[in-house]
mmCIF file of C-alpha atoms in Angstrom:
data_model
loop_
_atom_site.group_PDB
_atom_site.id
_atom_site.type_symbol
_atom_site.label_atom_id
_atom_site.label_comp_id
_atom_site.label_asym_id
_atom_site.label_seq_id
_atom_site.Cartn_x
_atom_site.Cartn_y
_atom_site.Cartn_z
ATOM 1 C CA UNK U 1 -37.867 -19.374 -14.192
ATOM 2 C CA UNK U 2 -34.429 -19.639 -12.572
ATOM 3 C CA UNK U 3 -33.719 -22.195 -9.901
ATOM 4 C CA UNK U 4 -32.752 -20.489 -6.614
ATOM 5 C CA UNK U 5 -29.350 -21.282 -5.173
ATOM 6 C CA UNK U 6 -29.491 -23.973 -2.493
ATOM 7 C CA UNK U 7 -29.625 -22.575 1.014
ATOM 8 C CA UNK U 8 -27.026 -24.242 3.173
ATOM 9 C CA UNK U 9 -24.717 -23.493 6.064
ATOM 10 C CA UNK U 10 -20.924 -23.822 5.957
ATOM 11 C CA UNK U 11 -20.394 -27.416 6.999
ATOM 12 C CA UNK U 12 -23.280 -28.725 4.906
ATOM 13 C CA UNK U 13 -21.901 -31.756 3.060
ATOM 14 C CA UNK U 14 -24.127 -31.091 0.050
ATOM 15 C CA UNK U 15 -22.457 -27.834 -0.993
ATOM 16 C CA UNK U 16 -19.359 -26.992 1.069
ATOM 17 C CA UNK U 17 -16.843 -28.648 -1.240
ATOM 18 C CA UNK U 18 -18.520 -27.146 -4.317
ATOM 19 C CA UNK U 19 -18.303 -23.610 -2.921
ATOM 20 C CA UNK U 20 -15.270 -23.633 -0.644
ATOM 21 C CA UNK U 21 -13.470 -26.950 -1.164
ATOM 22 C CA UNK U 22 -10.592 -25.515 -3.203
ATOM 23 C CA UNK U 23 -9.768 -22.776 -0.684
ATOM 24 C CA UNK U 24 -10.089 -25.163 2.248
ATOM 25 C CA UNK U 25 -7.706 -27.522 0.436
ATOM 26 C CA UNK U 26 -5.242 -24.651 0.084
ATOM 27 C CA UNK U 27 -5.286 -23.678 3.760
ATOM 28 C CA UNK U 28 -4.980 -27.309 4.862
ATOM 29 C CA UNK U 29 -2.017 -27.706 2.505
ATOM 30 C CA UNK U 30 -0.474 -24.592 4.064
ATOM 31 C CA UNK U 31 -0.465 -26.412 7.392
ATOM 32 C CA UNK U 32 2.605 -28.307 6.173
ATOM 33 C CA UNK U 33 4.530 -25.003 6.040
ATOM 34 C CA UNK U 34 4.712 -24.673 9.845
ATOM 35 C CA UNK U 35 8.113 -25.209 11.412
ATOM 36 C CA UNK U 36 8.597 -28.699 12.824
ATOM 37 C CA UNK U 37 10.118 -29.660 16.173
ATOM 38 C CA UNK U 38 13.400 -30.438 14.411
ATOM 39 C CA UNK U 39 13.458 -26.933 12.875
ATOM 40 C CA UNK U 40 13.015 -25.344 16.310
ATOM 41 C CA UNK U 41 15.735 -27.595 17.731
ATOM 42 C CA UNK U 42 18.187 -26.472 15.045
ATOM 43 C CA UNK U 43 17.257 -22.804 15.508
ATOM 44 C CA UNK U 44 17.817 -22.908 19.257
ATOM 45 C CA UNK U 45 21.292 -24.373 18.671
ATOM 46 C CA UNK U 46 22.331 -21.420 16.476
ATOM 47 C CA UNK U 47 25.088 -19.132 17.722
ATOM 48 C CA UNK U 48 24.581 -16.234 15.288
ATOM 49 C CA UNK U 49 21.755 -14.769 13.223
ATOM 50 C CA UNK U 50 23.557 -15.912 10.084
ATOM 51 C CA UNK U 51 23.124 -19.455 11.388
ATOM 52 C CA UNK U 52 19.415 -18.728 11.869
ATOM 53 C CA UNK U 53 19.109 -17.555 8.277
ATOM 54 C CA UNK U 54 20.943 -20.632 7.042
ATOM 55 C CA UNK U 55 18.621 -22.950 8.958
ATOM 56 C CA UNK U 56 15.501 -21.088 7.779
ATOM 57 C CA UNK U 57 16.662 -21.364 4.167
ATOM 58 C CA UNK U 58 15.665 -25.034 4.326
ATOM 59 C CA UNK U 59 12.125 -24.176 5.514
ATOM 60 C CA UNK U 60 9.118 -22.455 3.985
ATOM 61 C CA UNK U 61 10.707 -19.098 4.884
ATOM 62 C CA UNK U 62 13.660 -19.668 2.546
ATOM 63 C CA UNK U 63 12.363 -17.587 -0.370
ATOM 64 C CA UNK U 64 11.107 -14.789 1.900
ATOM 65 C CA UNK U 65 14.585 -14.332 3.388
ATOM 66 C CA UNK U 66 16.632 -15.029 0.251
ATOM 67 C CA UNK U 67 17.206 -11.352 -0.629
ATOM 68 C CA UNK U 68 18.115 -10.325 2.930
ATOM 69 C CA UNK U 69 21.862 -9.715 3.236
ATOM 70 C CA UNK U 70 21.935 -9.402 7.015
ATOM 71 C CA UNK U 71 19.285 -10.938 9.230
ATOM 72 C CA UNK U 72 17.964 -8.843 12.112
ATOM 73 C CA UNK U 73 14.894 -9.641 14.270
ATOM 74 C CA UNK U 74 12.810 -6.739 12.900
ATOM 75 C CA UNK U 75 13.705 -7.660 9.318
ATOM 76 C CA UNK U 76 12.833 -11.304 9.972
ATOM 77 C CA UNK U 77 9.486 -10.271 11.460
ATOM 78 C CA UNK U 78 8.670 -7.983 8.534
ATOM 79 C CA UNK U 79 9.523 -10.647 5.936
ATOM 80 C CA UNK U 80 7.545 -13.329 7.791
ATOM 81 C CA UNK U 81 4.496 -11.083 8.191
ATOM 82 C CA UNK U 82 4.617 -10.126 4.519
ATOM 83 C CA UNK U 83 4.749 -13.812 3.580
ATOM 84 C CA UNK U 84 1.649 -14.445 5.710
ATOM 85 C CA UNK U 85 -0.148 -11.468 4.151
ATOM 86 C CA UNK U 86 0.631 -12.710 0.624
ATOM 87 C CA UNK U 87 -0.761 -16.153 1.473
ATOM 88 C CA UNK U 88 -3.853 -14.686 3.137
ATOM 89 C CA UNK U 89 -4.579 -12.380 0.210
ATOM 90 C CA UNK U 90 -4.325 -15.320 -2.187
ATOM 91 C CA UNK U 91 -6.876 -17.226 -0.100
ATOM 92 C CA UNK U 92 -9.115 -14.148 -0.136
ATOM 93 C CA UNK U 93 -8.981 -13.782 -3.933
ATOM 94 C CA UNK U 94 -10.008 -17.432 -4.360
ATOM 95 C CA UNK U 95 -12.950 -17.274 -1.945
ATOM 96 C CA UNK U 96 -16.628 -16.541 -2.476
ATOM 97 C CA UNK U 97 -19.380 -15.589 -0.039
ATOM 98 C CA UNK U 98 -19.805 -16.154 2.829
ATOM 99 C CA UNK U 99 -16.136 -17.173 3.231
ATOM 100 C CA UNK U 100 -15.016 -13.878 1.647
ATOM 101 C CA UNK U 101 -16.781 -11.869 4.351
ATOM 102 C CA UNK U 102 -15.419 -14.220 7.033
ATOM 103 C CA UNK U 103 -11.854 -13.532 5.841
ATOM 104 C CA UNK U 104 -12.597 -9.793 5.752
ATOM 105 C CA UNK U 105 -13.693 -9.986 9.396
ATOM 106 C CA UNK U 106 -10.230 -11.319 10.284
ATOM 107 C CA UNK U 107 -8.636 -8.187 8.777
ATOM 108 C CA UNK U 108 -10.875 -5.766 10.723
ATOM 109 C CA UNK U 109 -8.902 -6.409 13.912
ATOM 110 C CA UNK U 110 -5.706 -5.227 12.223
ATOM 111 C CA UNK U 111 -7.476 -2.162 10.825
ATOM 112 C CA UNK U 112 -8.493 -1.181 14.359
ATOM 113 C CA UNK U 113 -4.925 -1.762 15.587
ATOM 114 C CA UNK U 114 -3.560 0.459 12.805
ATOM 115 C CA UNK U 115 -5.997 3.316 13.458
ATOM 116 C CA UNK U 116 -5.152 3.313 17.159
ATOM 117 C CA UNK U 117 -1.408 3.057 16.467
ATOM 118 C CA UNK U 118 -1.598 6.190 14.319
ATOM 119 C CA UNK U 119 -3.665 8.091 16.887
ATOM 120 C CA UNK U 120 -1.454 7.074 19.808
ATOM 121 C CA UNK U 121 1.752 7.738 17.877
ATOM 122 C CA UNK U 122 0.810 11.291 17.016
ATOM 123 C CA UNK U 123 0.086 12.002 20.705
ATOM 124 C CA UNK U 124 3.761 11.377 21.400
ATOM 125 C CA UNK U 125 4.838 13.389 18.352
ATOM 126 C CA UNK U 126 6.207 10.515 16.280
ATOM 127 C CA UNK U 127 6.768 10.837 12.532
ATOM 128 C CA UNK U 128 3.847 9.715 10.343
ATOM 129 C CA UNK U 129 6.109 7.767 7.961
ATOM 130 C CA UNK U 130 7.601 5.840 10.883
ATOM 131 C CA UNK U 131 4.099 5.039 12.181
ATOM 132 C CA UNK U 132 2.781 3.851 8.805
ATOM 133 C CA UNK U 133 5.821 1.569 8.466
ATOM 134 C CA UNK U 134 4.816 -0.078 11.765
ATOM 135 C CA UNK U 135 1.193 -0.683 10.702
ATOM 136 C CA UNK U 136 0.138 -4.260 10.016
ATOM 137 C CA UNK U 137 -0.168 -4.931 6.252
ATOM 138 C CA UNK U 138 -3.451 -6.829 6.716
ATOM 139 C CA UNK U 139 -5.112 -3.700 8.109
ATOM 140 C CA UNK U 140 -3.948 -1.063 5.644
ATOM 141 C CA UNK U 141 -6.256 1.522 4.117
ATOM 142 C CA UNK U 142 -5.442 3.736 1.135
ATOM 143 C CA UNK U 143 -2.311 5.823 1.826
ATOM 144 C CA UNK U 144 -4.320 9.058 1.730
ATOM 145 C CA UNK U 145 -6.605 7.634 4.437
ATOM 146 C CA UNK U 146 -3.666 6.486 6.564
ATOM 147 C CA UNK U 147 -2.020 9.904 6.378
ATOM 148 C CA UNK U 148 -5.178 11.800 7.251
ATOM 149 C CA UNK U 149 -5.995 9.811 10.425
ATOM 150 C CA UNK U 150 -3.287 11.466 12.622
ATOM 151 C CA UNK U 151 -4.326 14.995 11.593
ATOM 152 C CA UNK U 152 -7.390 14.993 13.854
ATOM 153 C CA UNK U 153 -7.300 16.167 17.468
ATOM 154 C CA UNK U 154 -7.593 13.671 20.319
ATOM 155 C CA UNK U 155 -10.836 15.219 21.572
ATOM 156 C CA UNK U 156 -14.482 14.105 21.365
ATOM 157 C CA UNK U 157 -14.995 16.622 18.563
ATOM 158 C CA UNK U 158 -11.833 15.446 16.809
ATOM 159 C CA UNK U 159 -12.973 11.807 16.942
ATOM 160 C CA UNK U 160 -16.351 12.820 15.528
ATOM 161 C CA UNK U 161 -14.641 14.606 12.632
ATOM 162 C CA UNK U 162 -12.329 11.619 12.100
ATOM 163 C CA UNK U 163 -15.329 9.315 11.746
ATOM 164 C CA UNK U 164 -17.387 11.601 9.509
ATOM 165 C CA UNK U 165 -14.471 12.565 7.255
ATOM 166 C CA UNK U 166 -12.320 9.449 7.022
ATOM 167 C CA UNK U 167 -13.522 6.297 8.803
ATOM 168 C CA UNK U 168 -17.174 6.400 7.697
ATOM 169 C CA UNK U 169 -16.251 4.676 4.424
ATOM 170 C CA UNK U 170 -13.998 2.042 5.974
ATOM 171 C CA UNK U 171 -15.034 -1.410 7.268
ATOM 172 C CA UNK U 172 -14.325 -0.332 10.875
ATOM 173 C CA UNK U 173 -16.440 2.816 10.540
ATOM 174 C CA UNK U 174 -19.542 1.208 12.109
ATOM 175 C CA UNK U 175 -17.545 0.282 15.230
ATOM 176 C CA UNK U 176 -16.265 3.840 15.581
ATOM 177 C CA UNK U 177 -19.826 5.090 15.151
ATOM 178 C CA UNK U 178 -21.020 2.779 17.955
ATOM 179 C CA UNK U 179 -18.307 4.151 20.239
ATOM 180 C CA UNK U 180 -19.238 7.766 19.488
ATOM 181 C CA UNK U 181 -22.946 7.082 19.990
ATOM 182 C CA UNK U 182 -22.332 5.323 23.291
ATOM 183 C CA UNK U 183 -20.099 8.133 24.525
ATOM 184 C CA UNK U 184 -22.651 10.778 23.480
ATOM 185 C CA UNK U 185 -25.494 8.853 25.125
ATOM 186 C CA UNK U 186 -23.628 8.783 28.428
ATOM 187 C CA UNK U 187 -23.029 12.511 28.093
ATOM 188 C CA UNK U 188 -19.884 12.385 30.175
ATOM 189 C CA UNK U 189 -16.848 14.597 29.844
ATOM 190 C CA UNK U 190 -13.668 12.565 29.665
ATOM 191 C CA UNK U 191 -11.642 12.927 32.848
ATOM 192 C CA UNK U 192 -8.806 10.576 31.978
ATOM 193 C CA UNK U 193 -5.463 11.131 30.317
ATOM 194 C CA UNK U 194 -5.377 11.147 26.529
ATOM 195 C CA UNK U 195 -3.186 8.037 26.504
ATOM 196 C CA UNK U 196 -5.735 6.204 28.665
ATOM 197 C CA UNK U 197 -8.572 7.489 26.472
ATOM 198 C CA UNK U 198 -6.862 5.988 23.404
ATOM 199 C CA UNK U 199 -6.734 2.596 25.138
ATOM 200 C CA UNK U 200 -10.422 2.906 26.066
ATOM 201 C CA UNK U 201 -11.310 3.612 22.431
ATOM 202 C CA UNK U 202 -9.197 0.664 21.236
ATOM 203 C CA UNK U 203 -10.766 -1.731 23.755
ATOM 204 C CA UNK U 204 -14.239 -0.506 22.784
ATOM 205 C CA UNK U 205 -13.624 -1.035 19.063
ATOM 206 C CA UNK U 206 -12.172 -4.522 19.652
ATOM 207 C CA UNK U 207 -15.209 -5.338 21.797
ATOM 208 C CA UNK U 208 -17.617 -4.290 19.004
ATOM 209 C CA UNK U 209 -15.572 -6.292 16.474
ATOM 210 C CA UNK U 210 -15.627 -9.477 18.595
ATOM 211 C CA UNK U 211 -19.386 -9.150 19.140
ATOM 212 C CA UNK U 212 -20.024 -8.471 15.442
ATOM 213 C CA UNK U 213 -17.788 -11.363 14.348
ATOM 214 C CA UNK U 214 -19.533 -13.707 16.819
ATOM 215 C CA UNK U 215 -22.938 -12.656 15.515
ATOM 216 C CA UNK U 216 -21.794 -13.299 11.931
ATOM 217 C CA UNK U 217 -20.449 -16.825 12.611
ATOM 218 C CA UNK U 218 -23.571 -17.629 14.633
ATOM 219 C CA UNK U 219 -25.711 -16.728 11.611
ATOM 220 C CA UNK U 220 -23.548 -19.001 9.436
ATOM 221 C CA UNK U 221 -24.438 -21.954 11.657
ATOM 222 C CA UNK U 222 -23.002 -25.457 11.309
ATOM 223 C CA UNK U 223 -19.514 -26.373 12.453
ATOM 224 C CA UNK U 224 -18.302 -22.833 11.796
ATOM 225 C CA UNK U 225 -20.655 -21.462 14.450
ATOM 226 C CA UNK U 226 -19.568 -24.116 16.957
ATOM 227 C CA UNK U 227 -15.795 -23.897 16.488
ATOM 228 C CA UNK U 228 -15.438 -20.178 15.779
ATOM 229 C CA UNK U 229 -18.036 -19.367 18.416
ATOM 230 C CA UNK U 230 -15.892 -21.029 21.070
ATOM 231 C CA UNK U 231 -12.695 -19.375 19.806
ATOM 232 C CA UNK U 232 -14.339 -15.953 19.982
ATOM 233 C CA UNK U 233 -15.782 -16.632 23.435
ATOM 234 C CA UNK U 234 -12.289 -17.401 24.710
ATOM 235 C CA UNK U 235 -10.954 -14.317 22.946
ATOM 236 C CA UNK U 236 -13.649 -12.199 24.653
ATOM 237 C CA UNK U 237 -12.756 -13.670 28.060
ATOM 238 C CA UNK U 238 -9.042 -13.010 27.484
ATOM 239 C CA UNK U 239 -9.826 -9.381 26.676
ATOM 240 C CA UNK U 240 -11.965 -8.980 29.793
ATOM 241 C CA UNK U 241 -9.237 -10.440 32.042
ATOM 242 C CA UNK U 242 -6.472 -8.346 30.450
ATOM 243 C CA UNK U 243 -8.523 -5.139 30.592
ATOM 244 C CA UNK U 244 -9.136 -5.706 34.306
ATOM 245 C CA UNK U 245 -5.515 -6.642 35.054
ATOM 246 C CA UNK U 246 -4.078 -3.711 33.084
ATOM 247 C CA UNK U 247 -6.444 -1.222 34.726
ATOM 248 C CA UNK U 248 -4.864 -1.638 38.170
ATOM 249 C CA UNK U 249 -2.899 1.484 38.980
ATOM 250 C CA UNK U 250 -4.724 3.582 36.357
ATOM 251 C CA UNK U 251 -7.779 5.898 36.533
ATOM 252 C CA UNK U 252 -9.895 3.023 35.145
ATOM 253 C CA UNK U 253 -9.567 1.246 38.498
ATOM 254 C CA UNK U 254 -11.048 4.113 40.494
ATOM 255 C CA UNK U 255 -14.357 2.977 42.061
ATOM 256 C CA UNK U 256 -16.398 5.488 40.083
ATOM 257 C CA UNK U 257 -14.891 4.369 36.759
ATOM 258 C CA UNK U 258 -15.050 0.600 37.294
ATOM 259 C CA UNK U 259 -18.767 0.454 36.586
ATOM 260 C CA UNK U 260 -19.047 3.415 34.207
ATOM 261 C CA UNK U 261 -15.997 2.941 31.999
ATOM 262 C CA UNK U 262 -14.191 -0.346 32.614
ATOM 263 C CA UNK U 263 -17.250 -2.583 32.735
ATOM 264 C CA UNK U 264 -18.542 -1.424 29.363
ATOM 265 C CA UNK U 265 -15.275 -2.523 27.721
ATOM 266 C CA UNK U 266 -16.030 -6.206 28.409
ATOM 267 C CA UNK U 267 -17.506 -8.018 25.357
ATOM 268 C CA UNK U 268 -21.072 -9.239 25.830
ATOM 269 C CA UNK U 269 -20.144 -12.891 25.211
ATOM 270 C CA UNK U 270 -17.782 -15.524 26.500
ATOM 271 C CA UNK U 271 -17.591 -18.151 29.215
ATOM 272 C CA UNK U 272 -17.265 -15.384 31.816
ATOM 273 C CA UNK U 273 -20.313 -13.521 30.519
ATOM 274 C CA UNK U 274 -22.551 -12.434 32.174
ATOM 275 C CA UNK U 275 -21.847 -13.543 35.779
ATOM 276 C CA UNK U 276 -18.064 -13.426 35.557
ATOM 277 C CA UNK U 277 -17.820 -10.079 33.777
ATOM 278 C CA UNK U 278 -20.280 -8.606 36.291
ATOM 279 C CA UNK U 279 -17.957 -9.692 39.116
ATOM 280 C CA UNK U 280 -14.884 -8.429 37.218
ATOM 281 C CA UNK U 281 -16.474 -4.993 37.123
ATOM 282 C CA UNK U 282 -16.206 -4.776 40.915
ATOM 283 C CA UNK U 283 -12.661 -6.048 41.522
ATOM 284 C CA UNK U 284 -10.082 -3.515 42.678
ATOM 285 C CA UNK U 285 -6.852 -5.485 42.959
ATOM 286 C CA UNK U 286 -5.157 -8.711 41.871
ATOM 287 C CA UNK U 287 -6.308 -10.684 44.914
ATOM 288 C CA UNK U 288 -9.952 -9.929 44.146
ATOM 289 C CA UNK U 289 -9.401 -10.764 40.462
ATOM 290 C CA UNK U 290 -7.847 -14.101 41.456
ATOM 291 C CA UNK U 291 -10.829 -14.962 43.665
ATOM 292 C CA UNK U 292 -13.221 -14.339 40.762
ATOM 293 C CA UNK U 293 -11.192 -16.441 38.297
ATOM 294 C CA UNK U 294 -10.968 -19.327 40.792
ATOM 295 C CA UNK U 295 -14.686 -19.822 40.160
ATOM 296 C CA UNK U 296 -13.956 -20.644 36.490
ATOM 297 C CA UNK U 297 -11.798 -23.794 36.161
ATOM 298 C CA UNK U 298 -10.623 -22.980 32.641
ATOM 299 C CA UNK U 299 -9.088 -19.711 33.890
ATOM 300 C CA UNK U 300 -8.018 -20.548 37.430
ATOM 301 C CA UNK U 301 -4.987 -22.512 36.173
ATOM 302 C CA UNK U 302 -3.986 -19.613 33.907
ATOM 303 C CA UNK U 303 -4.302 -17.180 36.792
ATOM 304 C CA UNK U 304 -2.150 -19.437 38.983
ATOM 305 C CA UNK U 305 0.695 -18.929 36.483
ATOM 306 C CA UNK U 306 0.444 -15.183 37.063
ATOM 307 C CA UNK U 307 0.018 -15.556 40.842
ATOM 308 C CA UNK U 308 3.199 -17.641 40.971
ATOM 309 C CA UNK U 309 5.083 -14.566 39.785
ATOM 310 C CA UNK U 310 6.744 -16.334 36.866
ATOM 311 C CA UNK U 311 8.490 -18.848 39.124
ATOM 312 C CA UNK U 312 8.315 -21.426 36.321
ATOM 313 C CA UNK U 313 9.523 -18.900 33.767
ATOM 314 C CA UNK U 314 6.060 -18.264 32.314
ATOM 315 C CA UNK U 315 3.893 -15.142 32.357
ATOM 316 C CA UNK U 316 0.107 -14.969 32.095
ATOM 317 C CA UNK U 317 0.556 -14.042 28.416
ATOM 318 C CA UNK U 318 2.497 -17.274 27.882
ATOM 319 C CA UNK U 319 -0.341 -19.221 29.510
ATOM 320 C CA UNK U 320 -2.875 -17.513 27.239
ATOM 321 C CA UNK U 321 -0.721 -18.247 24.180
ATOM 322 C CA UNK U 322 -0.449 -21.939 25.110
ATOM 323 C CA UNK U 323 -4.206 -22.213 25.578
ATOM 324 C CA UNK U 324 -4.839 -20.384 22.282
ATOM 325 C CA UNK U 325 -2.426 -22.592 20.309
ATOM 326 C CA UNK U 326 -4.117 -25.723 21.643
ATOM 327 C CA UNK U 327 -7.579 -24.483 20.636
ATOM 328 C CA UNK U 328 -6.421 -23.210 17.238
ATOM 329 C CA UNK U 329 -4.712 -26.520 16.452
ATOM 330 C CA UNK U 330 -7.954 -28.321 17.244
ATOM 331 C CA UNK U 331 -9.736 -26.057 14.735
ATOM 332 C CA UNK U 332 -7.749 -27.845 12.012
ATOM 333 C CA UNK U 333 -9.057 -31.235 13.093
ATOM 334 C CA UNK U 334 -12.658 -30.804 11.904
ATOM 335 C CA UNK U 335 -13.727 -30.435 8.290
ATOM 336 C CA UNK U 336 -16.105 -28.293 6.267
ATOM 337 C CA UNK U 337 -15.934 -25.170 8.425
ATOM 338 C CA UNK U 338 -14.234 -21.773 8.294
ATOM 339 C CA UNK U 339 -12.405 -22.019 11.629
ATOM 340 C CA UNK U 340 -9.266 -23.369 9.942
ATOM 341 C CA UNK U 341 -8.749 -20.044 8.114
ATOM 342 C CA UNK U 342 -8.829 -18.035 11.343
ATOM 343 C CA UNK U 343 -6.630 -20.643 13.032
ATOM 344 C CA UNK U 344 -4.057 -20.501 10.229
ATOM 345 C CA UNK U 345 -3.589 -16.733 10.570
ATOM 346 C CA UNK U 346 -3.350 -16.821 14.370
ATOM 347 C CA UNK U 347 -1.009 -19.828 14.463
ATOM 348 C CA UNK U 348 1.276 -18.191 11.887
ATOM 349 C CA UNK U 349 1.351 -15.100 14.111
ATOM 350 C CA UNK U 350 2.470 -17.299 16.998
ATOM 351 C CA UNK U 351 5.170 -18.850 14.822
ATOM 352 C CA UNK U 352 6.409 -15.376 13.884
ATOM 353 C CA UNK U 353 6.533 -14.431 17.593
ATOM 354 C CA UNK U 354 8.603 -17.577 18.164
ATOM 355 C CA UNK U 355 11.073 -16.677 15.407
ATOM 356 C CA UNK U 356 11.484 -13.121 16.704
ATOM 357 C CA UNK U 357 11.976 -14.384 20.272
ATOM 358 C CA UNK U 358 14.621 -16.920 19.248
ATOM 359 C CA UNK U 359 16.500 -14.396 17.093
ATOM 360 C CA UNK U 360 16.375 -11.746 19.852
ATOM 361 C CA UNK U 361 17.763 -14.229 22.400
ATOM 362 C CA UNK U 362 20.633 -15.100 20.068
ATOM 363 C CA UNK U 363 21.335 -11.440 19.279
ATOM 364 C CA UNK U 364 21.373 -10.480 22.976
ATOM 365 C CA UNK U 365 23.223 -13.652 23.988
ATOM 366 C CA UNK U 366 20.422 -14.778 26.297
ATOM 367 C CA UNK U 367 20.529 -18.425 25.299
ATOM 368 C CA UNK U 368 19.177 -19.545 28.694
ATOM 369 C CA UNK U 369 15.866 -17.835 27.785
ATOM 370 C CA UNK U 370 15.653 -19.170 24.223
ATOM 371 C CA UNK U 371 13.238 -22.043 24.903
ATOM 372 C CA UNK U 372 10.485 -19.778 26.264
ATOM 373 C CA UNK U 373 8.248 -19.926 23.209
ATOM 374 C CA UNK U 374 5.117 -21.865 22.237
ATOM 375 C CA UNK U 375 5.720 -24.142 19.213
ATOM 376 C CA UNK U 376 2.874 -24.843 16.798
ATOM 377 C CA UNK U 377 1.744 -28.403 15.972
ATOM 378 C CA UNK U 378 4.522 -29.700 18.207
ATOM 379 C CA UNK U 379 4.581 -33.379 19.208
ATOM 380 C CA UNK U 380 6.101 -32.189 22.498
ATOM 381 C CA UNK U 381 3.246 -29.818 23.388
ATOM 382 C CA UNK U 382 1.966 -30.365 26.971
ATOM 383 C CA UNK U 383 -1.497 -31.416 25.773
ATOM 384 C CA UNK U 384 0.032 -34.038 23.456
ATOM 385 C CA UNK U 385 2.785 -35.163 25.819
ATOM 386 C CA UNK U 386 0.138 -35.641 28.524
ATOM 387 C CA UNK U 387 -2.011 -37.819 26.271
ATOM 388 C CA UNK U 388 0.977 -39.951 25.305
ATOM 389 C CA UNK U 389 1.824 -40.605 28.959
ATOM 390 C CA UNK U 390 -1.698 -41.733 29.704
ATOM 391 C CA UNK U 391 -1.642 -44.502 27.087
#
């Protein structure tokens, strides 16, 4: 008679290090690869992109940029993303269940982004090779699958064929199936522009992914459920706020479509759910949205950044990024949970955005704008600077 494997949750001291200790050690070691405050200081002092490349040669990006003769922002972004993908795939090959599935869940978001990029690109008649080159490497399917996605019509029947022929065998197939079933159950004929319909599909798929991911981490239990659960709640709230804000001036903001179409795009979780998302479904302009968010302290300050009209040089996206970086950094502080893997990917994405922003400012000679980025693990971050002042 064989002894059954011990049942434990990620975060259980009795088995976590046996099962996942090596991979967790890797990702915590990778934390040292983030650019330091001194690196950002040197980069912002650069006058040319050659200077940027020279400064980055002394960082963890040195090898990734070594073969690049001339540095351009798009080339820098591509090399940095590919470096992240290589690191992520190494972590994935070293992992076992349930961490392996957790890491797969991270990639599903990029798969959805790629599918929608291909569908939206073909609407505007762009070349398939150009579109595939823009797809995120973490969300790639087989090339035959990627090339077949844009061949379907942007109609309810075309989406049905796309699912049954291509997406049914992909990890994001179940989300597409949920969207088709929900649309069929409502029995409504689409009365919005194709471009708007694509955005509705994308928001629906992301909603299903967030809900599915949250359900998975909740089943894992332990610290993973606590830390990742909160990260996904905030992600769901961010989506709900952005969907509402971006709907103003589009058919989605028409009174008839607020309840029927826009409201169903909000994820069924988060700090705003259910009272806040119910109120968001009824707002028709920015003033009404602001009044709803004032009821939620964690979002009222973010909304005030937007209401100020960028007077301090920040947009609402910048405020979201700052809040996300703070939460993701905190995910590294605990031990024996999977949140650090998600945080690593998202913080590296922020670092890549920073590098692209700095290089674009230098290229366009907009040095006065160069400091408008959100550094990662910075000793000068507002939440750290504030704590230092209070002691």
